[in-house]
Amino acid sequence: PVICAQNGVEGERLALRRFRRVYGCCVYLPASFVEPGRVVAGGAPLTGMLHLGRYPSGTDDTVLAIAADWEKAKLAAPVVADVMRWKYAKLLSNLANAIEAVTGVLDSPEAFALFGRAKAEGRAVLAAAGIEAVGGEEQDAARGGKIRFDPFDGSGRSGGSSWQSLSRGTGTIEADYLNGEIVLLGRLHGIPTPVNGVLQSTADAFARERRAPGSMTPAELTALADAAS
């Protein structure tokens, strides 16, 4: 069995070409890469919540056994028959990752407004494709009060996964499978996705050129999106 725990929704499809038993895993776990071999996971009282299920749908004894093992390690591991609904919901929230990586902020009015535009495009293409994502109330009910960011050493969290990729200068970033997924679905179903296209291409350029995270302002990124729209 292969479990796909990456952000995005493409891994499961790729794995199914090679492996008969593929499982999706929606990862909700605040963590920071510090150095090779050291990751700080600051979630409390649970380290994280990992929704699990067979791909494309269903459950089986294998995934139930895996979930039981994970729950011994301060992880919630709900087994669901519709795990991709959870992964598509996380995809929508992760459309903000490129904004945070490029500008270094998400809580400014301009950054938040840009995220709203990206998310609106995402919802439109999912609707056109007939893809359902878990709603906010269902997510809050599942996760509420179970995980807060409270690192044992008192350290703050520097940034999300895309921000960390730029910070480490890896030369790659996940935008092609986050904002790029929305762009792909938009092209397949005739829905314009200019904001996500700009977020994808800008994040890719930052990674390729090894530019530092936060070296573009929200206003500059918004101007690029406005020009594309």
CSV table of C-alpha atoms in Angstrom, one decimal:
chain,number,residue,atom,x,y,z
A,1,PRO,CA,0.0,0.0,0.0
A,2,VAL,CA,1.1,3.6,-0.8
A,3,ILE,CA,-0.2,6.6,1.2
A,4,CYS,CA,0.0,10.0,-0.5
A,5,ALA,CA,0.4,12.7,2.1
A,6,GLN,CA,1.5,15.6,-0.1
A,7,ASN,CA,-0.4,18.8,-0.6
A,8,GLY,CA,-2.4,18.9,-3.8
A,9,VAL,CA,-4.4,16.1,-5.4
A,10,GLU,CA,-2.2,14.7,-8.1
A,11,GLY,CA,-0.1,12.3,-6.1
A,12,GLU,CA,-2.8,9.7,-5.7
A,13,ARG,CA,-3.5,9.6,-9.5
A,14,LEU,CA,0.1,9.2,-10.3
A,15,ALA,CA,0.6,6.4,-7.7
A,16,LEU,CA,-2.4,4.5,-9.0
A,17,ARG,CA,-0.6,3.9,-12.3
A,18,ARG,CA,2.0,1.8,-10.4
A,19,PHE,CA,0.3,0.6,-7.3
A,20,ARG,CA,-2.9,-1.3,-6.8
A,21,ARG,CA,-3.7,0.0,-3.3
A,22,VAL,CA,-3.4,3.7,-3.0
A,23,TYR,CA,-4.6,5.8,0.0
A,24,GLY,CA,-5.1,9.6,0.3
A,25,CYS,CA,-4.0,11.4,3.4
A,26,CYS,CA,-5.1,15.0,4.1
A,27,VAL,CA,-2.4,16.4,6.4
A,28,TYR,CA,-3.3,19.1,8.9
A,29,LEU,CA,-0.1,19.4,11.0
A,30,PRO,CA,1.8,22.6,11.8
A,31,ALA,CA,5.5,21.9,11.4
A,32,SER,CA,8.7,23.5,10.4
A,33,PHE,CA,11.8,22.1,8.8
A,34,VAL,CA,14.8,23.2,10.8
A,35,GLU,CA,17.7,21.2,9.4
A,36,PRO,CA,18.2,17.8,7.9
A,37,GLY,CA,16.9,15.3,10.4
A,38,ARG,CA,15.2,17.9,12.5
A,39,VAL,CA,11.5,19.0,12.2
A,40,VAL,CA,9.6,20.9,14.8
A,41,ALA,CA,6.0,19.9,15.0
A,42,GLY,CA,4.3,22.4,17.3
A,43,GLY,CA,0.7,21.1,17.4
A,44,ALA,CA,-1.0,20.6,20.8
A,45,PRO,CA,-2.7,18.8,22.4
A,46,LEU,CA,-2.6,16.7,19.3
A,47,THR,CA,0.4,16.9,16.9
A,48,GLY,CA,-1.9,16.8,13.9
A,49,MET,CA,-4.9,15.4,12.2
A,50,LEU,CA,-4.5,13.1,9.2
A,51,HIS,CA,-7.7,12.2,7.4
A,52,LEU,CA,-7.2,8.8,5.7
A,53,GLY,CA,-9.1,6.9,3.1
A,54,ARG,CA,-8.6,4.7,0.0
A,55,TYR,CA,-8.2,6.3,-3.3
A,56,PRO,CA,-10.4,7.1,-5.2
A,57,SER,CA,-12.9,6.3,-2.4
A,58,GLY,CA,-13.7,3.8,0.3
A,59,THR,CA,-11.9,2.2,3.3
A,60,ASP,CA,-10.5,-1.2,4.2
A,61,ASP,CA,-8.8,-3.1,7.0
A,62,THR,CA,-5.3,-1.8,6.0
A,63,VAL,CA,-6.2,1.9,6.4
A,64,LEU,CA,-8.0,1.2,9.7
A,65,ALA,CA,-4.8,-0.6,11.0
A,66,ILE,CA,-2.6,2.3,9.9
A,67,ALA,CA,-4.9,4.9,11.6
A,68,ALA,CA,-4.9,2.9,14.8
A,69,ASP,CA,-1.1,3.0,14.8
A,70,TRP,CA,-0.9,6.7,14.1
A,71,GLU,CA,-3.3,7.5,16.9
A,72,LYS,CA,-0.8,6.0,19.4
A,73,ALA,CA,1.5,8.9,18.4
A,74,LYS,CA,-0.6,11.9,19.4
A,75,LEU,CA,-2.2,12.1,16.0
A,76,ALA,CA,-5.9,12.1,15.1
A,77,ALA,CA,-6.4,9.8,12.1
A,78,PRO,CA,-10.1,9.8,11.0
A,79,VAL,CA,-10.7,7.1,8.4
A,80,VAL,CA,-13.2,8.4,5.8
A,81,ALA,CA,-14.6,7.0,2.6
A,82,ASP,CA,-14.3,10.4,0.8
A,83,VAL,CA,-10.8,11.4,1.6
A,84,MET,CA,-10.4,13.5,-1.6
A,85,ARG,CA,-13.2,15.8,-0.4
A,86,TRP,CA,-10.8,16.7,2.4
A,87,LYS,CA,-7.8,17.1,0.1
A,88,TYR,CA,-9.7,19.4,-2.2
A,89,ALA,CA,-10.8,21.5,0.8
A,90,LYS,CA,-7.1,21.8,1.8
A,91,LEU,CA,-6.2,22.6,-1.8
A,92,LEU,CA,-8.5,25.6,-1.6
A,93,SER,CA,-6.9,26.8,1.6
A,94,ASN,CA,-3.4,26.2,0.2
A,95,LEU,CA,-4.0,28.6,-2.6
A,96,ALA,CA,-2.7,31.1,-0.1
A,97,ASN,CA,0.7,29.4,0.1
A,98,ALA,CA,2.2,31.2,-2.9
A,99,ILE,CA,1.1,34.6,-1.5
A,100,GLU,CA,2.7,33.9,1.9
A,101,ALA,CA,5.9,32.7,0.2
A,102,VAL,CA,6.3,35.6,-2.2
A,103,THR,CA,5.2,38.4,0.1
A,104,GLY,CA,5.9,37.0,3.5
A,105,VAL,CA,2.5,37.9,4.8
A,106,LEU,CA,-1.1,36.7,4.8
A,107,ASP,CA,-2.7,38.9,7.3
A,108,SER,CA,-2.5,42.2,5.4
A,109,PRO,CA,-5.8,43.5,3.8
A,110,GLU,CA,-4.2,43.3,0.3
A,111,ALA,CA,-2.9,39.7,0.8
A,112,PHE,CA,-6.2,38.5,2.3
A,113,ALA,CA,-8.1,40.1,-0.6
A,114,LEU,CA,-5.8,38.4,-3.2
A,115,PHE,CA,-6.3,35.1,-1.4
A,116,GLY,CA,-10.1,35.6,-1.6
A,117,ARG,CA,-9.8,36.1,-5.4
A,118,ALA,CA,-7.7,33.0,-5.8
A,119,LYS,CA,-10.1,31.0,-3.7
A,120,ALA,CA,-13.1,32.2,-5.7
A,121,GLU,CA,-11.5,31.0,-8.9
A,122,GLY,CA,-10.8,27.7,-7.1
A,123,ARG,CA,-14.4,27.2,-6.1
A,124,ALA,CA,-15.6,28.1,-9.6
A,125,VAL,CA,-13.5,25.5,-11.3
A,126,LEU,CA,-14.3,22.8,-8.7
A,127,ALA,CA,-18.0,23.5,-9.3
A,128,ALA,CA,-17.5,23.3,-13.1
A,129,ALA,CA,-15.6,20.0,-12.7
A,130,GLY,CA,-18.3,18.6,-10.4
A,131,ILE,CA,-15.8,18.1,-7.6
A,132,GLU,CA,-17.0,18.4,-4.0
A,133,ALA,CA,-14.8,19.8,-1.2
A,134,VAL,CA,-15.5,19.7,2.5
A,135,GLY,CA,-17.0,22.9,3.8
A,136,GLY,CA,-15.7,25.1,6.6
A,137,GLU,CA,-18.2,24.0,9.2
A,138,GLU,CA,-17.4,20.4,8.7
A,139,GLN,CA,-13.7,21.1,9.0
A,140,ASP,CA,-14.2,23.2,12.1
A,141,ALA,CA,-16.3,20.5,13.7
A,142,ALA,CA,-13.6,17.8,13.0
A,143,ARG,CA,-10.6,19.9,14.1
A,144,GLY,CA,-11.9,22.5,16.5
A,145,GLY,CA,-10.0,22.6,19.8
A,146,LYS,CA,-7.9,19.6,19.0
A,147,ILE,CA,-4.8,21.3,17.5
A,148,ARG,CA,-3.3,24.6,18.2
A,149,PHE,CA,0.2,25.9,17.5
A,150,ASP,CA,2.0,25.6,20.8
A,151,PRO,CA,5.7,24.5,20.3
A,152,PHE,CA,7.3,22.9,23.3
A,153,ASP,CA,10.4,25.1,23.0
A,154,GLY,CA,8.4,28.4,22.6
A,155,SER,CA,9.6,29.0,19.0
A,156,GLY,CA,7.4,30.6,16.5
A,157,ARG,CA,6.5,29.2,13.1
A,158,SER,CA,8.4,30.9,10.4
A,159,GLY,CA,6.0,30.1,7.6
A,160,GLY,CA,4.1,27.5,5.7
A,161,SER,CA,5.4,24.8,3.3
A,162,SER,CA,5.9,27.0,0.3
A,163,TRP,CA,7.6,29.8,2.4
A,164,GLN,CA,9.9,27.1,3.8
A,165,SER,CA,10.9,25.9,0.3
A,166,LEU,CA,11.9,29.4,-0.7
A,167,SER,CA,13.7,30.0,2.6
A,168,ARG,CA,15.7,26.8,2.1
A,169,GLY,CA,16.6,27.7,-1.5
A,170,THR,CA,15.6,24.3,-2.8
A,171,GLY,CA,14.9,25.6,-6.3
A,172,THR,CA,11.5,24.0,-6.3
A,173,ILE,CA,8.1,24.9,-4.9
A,174,GLU,CA,4.7,23.2,-4.8
A,175,ALA,CA,2.7,25.9,-6.7
A,176,ASP,CA,2.3,23.8,-9.8
A,177,TYR,CA,0.2,21.4,-7.8
A,178,LEU,CA,-1.7,24.0,-5.8
A,179,ASN,CA,-2.5,27.1,-7.9
A,180,GLY,CA,-1.5,25.1,-10.9
A,181,GLU,CA,-4.2,22.5,-10.2
A,182,ILE,CA,-6.8,25.3,-10.4
A,183,VAL,CA,-5.3,26.6,-13.6
A,184,LEU,CA,-5.4,23.1,-15.1
A,185,LEU,CA,-9.0,22.6,-14.2
A,186,GLY,CA,-9.9,26.1,-15.5
A,187,ARG,CA,-8.4,25.3,-18.8
A,188,LEU,CA,-10.2,21.9,-19.0
A,189,HIS,CA,-13.6,23.5,-18.2
A,190,GLY,CA,-13.3,26.9,-19.8
A,191,ILE,CA,-13.1,28.9,-16.6
A,192,PRO,CA,-10.6,31.9,-16.4
A,193,THR,CA,-8.1,31.6,-13.6
A,194,PRO,CA,-5.8,34.7,-14.0
A,195,VAL,CA,-5.1,35.1,-10.3
A,196,ASN,CA,-4.0,31.6,-9.7
A,197,GLY,CA,-2.0,31.7,-12.9
A,198,VAL,CA,0.0,34.7,-11.6
A,199,LEU,CA,0.5,33.1,-8.2
A,200,GLN,CA,1.8,29.9,-9.9
A,201,SER,CA,4.2,31.6,-12.3
A,202,THR,CA,5.5,34.1,-9.7
A,203,ALA,CA,6.1,31.4,-7.1
A,204,ASP,CA,7.8,29.3,-9.7
A,205,ALA,CA,10.1,32.2,-10.7
A,206,PHE,CA,11.0,32.9,-7.1
A,207,ALA,CA,12.0,29.2,-6.6
A,208,ARG,CA,13.9,29.0,-9.9
A,209,GLU,CA,15.8,32.2,-9.2
A,210,ARG,CA,16.2,31.3,-5.5
A,211,ARG,CA,14.7,34.6,-4.5
A,212,ALA,CA,14.2,35.1,-0.8
A,213,PRO,CA,10.6,34.7,0.6
A,214,GLY,CA,8.8,38.0,1.2
A,215,SER,CA,10.8,40.0,-1.3
A,216,MET,CA,7.7,41.2,-3.2
A,217,THR,CA,5.0,43.3,-1.5
A,218,PRO,CA,1.3,42.3,-1.5
A,219,ALA,CA,0.6,45.5,-3.6
A,220,GLU,CA,3.2,44.4,-6.3
A,221,LEU,CA,1.7,40.9,-6.4
A,222,THR,CA,-1.8,42.3,-6.6
A,223,ALA,CA,-0.8,44.6,-9.4
A,224,LEU,CA,0.4,41.5,-11.4
A,225,ALA,CA,-2.9,39.8,-10.8
A,226,ASP,CA,-4.8,42.9,-11.8
A,227,ALA,CA,-2.9,43.1,-15.1
A,228,ALA,CA,-3.6,39.5,-15.9
A,229,SER,CA,-7.3,39.9,-15.1
